[in-house]
XYZ file of C-alpha atoms in Angstrom:
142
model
C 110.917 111.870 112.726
C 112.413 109.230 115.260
C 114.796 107.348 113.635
C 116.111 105.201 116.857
C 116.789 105.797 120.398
C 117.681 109.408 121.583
C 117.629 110.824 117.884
C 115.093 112.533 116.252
C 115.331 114.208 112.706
C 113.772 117.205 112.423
C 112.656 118.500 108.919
C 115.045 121.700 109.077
C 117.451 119.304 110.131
C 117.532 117.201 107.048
C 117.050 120.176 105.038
C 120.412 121.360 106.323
C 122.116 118.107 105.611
C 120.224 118.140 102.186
C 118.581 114.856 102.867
C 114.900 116.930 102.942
C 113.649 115.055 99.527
C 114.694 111.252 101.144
C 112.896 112.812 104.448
C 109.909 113.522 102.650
C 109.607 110.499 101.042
C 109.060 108.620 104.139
C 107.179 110.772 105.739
C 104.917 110.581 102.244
C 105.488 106.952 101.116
C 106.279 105.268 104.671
C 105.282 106.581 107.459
C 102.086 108.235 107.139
C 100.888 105.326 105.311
C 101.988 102.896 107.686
C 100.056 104.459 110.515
C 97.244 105.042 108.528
C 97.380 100.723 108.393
C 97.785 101.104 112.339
C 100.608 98.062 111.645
C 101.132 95.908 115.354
C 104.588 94.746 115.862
C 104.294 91.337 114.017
C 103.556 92.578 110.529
C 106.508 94.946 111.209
C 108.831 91.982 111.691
C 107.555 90.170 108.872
C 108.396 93.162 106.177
C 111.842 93.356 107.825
C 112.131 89.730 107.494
C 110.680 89.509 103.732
C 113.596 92.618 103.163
C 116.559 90.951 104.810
C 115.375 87.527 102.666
C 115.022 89.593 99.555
C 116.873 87.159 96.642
C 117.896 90.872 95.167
C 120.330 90.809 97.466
C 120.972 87.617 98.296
C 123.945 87.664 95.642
C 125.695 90.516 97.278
C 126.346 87.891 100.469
C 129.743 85.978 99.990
C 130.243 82.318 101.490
C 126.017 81.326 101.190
C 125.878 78.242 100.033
C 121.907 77.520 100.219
C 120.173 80.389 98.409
C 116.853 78.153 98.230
C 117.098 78.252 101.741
C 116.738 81.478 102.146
C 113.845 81.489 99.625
C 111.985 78.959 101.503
C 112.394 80.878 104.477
C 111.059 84.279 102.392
C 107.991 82.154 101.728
C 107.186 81.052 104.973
C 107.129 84.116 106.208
C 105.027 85.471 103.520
C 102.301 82.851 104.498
C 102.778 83.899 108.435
C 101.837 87.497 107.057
C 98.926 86.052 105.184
C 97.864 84.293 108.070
C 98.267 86.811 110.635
C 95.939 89.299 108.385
C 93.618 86.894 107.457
C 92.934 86.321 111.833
C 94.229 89.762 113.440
C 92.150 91.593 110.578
C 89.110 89.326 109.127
C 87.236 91.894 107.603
C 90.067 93.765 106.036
C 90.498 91.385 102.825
C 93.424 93.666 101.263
C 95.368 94.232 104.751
C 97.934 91.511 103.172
C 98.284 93.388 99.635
C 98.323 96.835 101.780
C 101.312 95.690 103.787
C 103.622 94.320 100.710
C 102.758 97.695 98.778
C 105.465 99.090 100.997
C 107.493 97.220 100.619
C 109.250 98.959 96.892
C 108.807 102.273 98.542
C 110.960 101.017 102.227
C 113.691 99.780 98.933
C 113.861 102.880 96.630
C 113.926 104.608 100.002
C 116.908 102.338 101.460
C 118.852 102.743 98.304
C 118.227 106.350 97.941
C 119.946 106.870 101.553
C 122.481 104.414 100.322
C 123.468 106.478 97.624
C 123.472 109.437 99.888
C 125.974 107.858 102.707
C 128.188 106.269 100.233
C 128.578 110.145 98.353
C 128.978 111.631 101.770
C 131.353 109.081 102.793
C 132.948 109.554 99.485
C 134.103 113.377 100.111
C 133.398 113.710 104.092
C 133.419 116.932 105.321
C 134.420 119.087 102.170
C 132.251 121.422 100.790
C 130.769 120.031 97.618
C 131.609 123.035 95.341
C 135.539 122.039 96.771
C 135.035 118.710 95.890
C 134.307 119.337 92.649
C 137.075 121.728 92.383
C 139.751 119.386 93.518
C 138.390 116.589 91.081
C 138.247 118.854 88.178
C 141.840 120.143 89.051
C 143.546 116.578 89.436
C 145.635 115.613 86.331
C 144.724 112.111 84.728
C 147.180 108.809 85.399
C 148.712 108.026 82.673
């Protein structure tokens, strides 16, 4: 799997990093079902732009001050979506409903690797079973 420029995942890879079940899941959820749609490069912009407008994480951003700004941009690009199936892709009526079906799979994806990075972050390079050890054997504040 690419995953940028100059790295490639492999599946033994991720295996070995015990990331194989996130890898799966977009090969499964994302990616072969995104080629199957054959997406072009506009209706990939628009789902990254309908997931960095996403209101569910529009709290999480400190110092915004116009939130319905944000949704009225969300919205606009919705309709460009819309309107970009509806010409690039007349005869394929769900194209539209295809595309946004991917978009709670790209999220429980996203988070899943978020939980992942923050754990890893969490211990670094200790073993896990060491980890453990070390928590279980650190007294309580008092």
């Amino acid at each position: 799997m690419c995953l940028g420029p100059n790295f490639t995942l492999h599946r033994n890879s991720a295996q070995q990093a015990g990331v194989a079940p996130i890898f799966d899941r977009i090969l499964s959820e994302l990616s072969v079902k995104m080629k199957r749609l054959n997406m072009d490069r506009a209706e990939l912009g628009c789902l990254k732009a309908i997931i960095l407008f996403n209101p569910a994480t529009i709290p999480d951003i400190r110092g915004l001050k116009c939130r319905q700004d944000v949704d009225v941009l969300r919205e606009k690009v919705y309709a460009c979506l819309d309107e970009h199936c509806r010409t690039e892709h007349p005869g394929d009526d769900g194209r539209f409903a295809q595309l946004l079906l991917r978009l709670p799979a790209l999220r429980s994806i996203s988070l899943k690797c978020l939980d992942h990075l923050f754990f890893f972050r969490l211990i670094g390079d200790k073993q896990l079973e060491t980890f453990v050890s070390e928590m279980l054997d650190t007294p309580l504040p008092l």
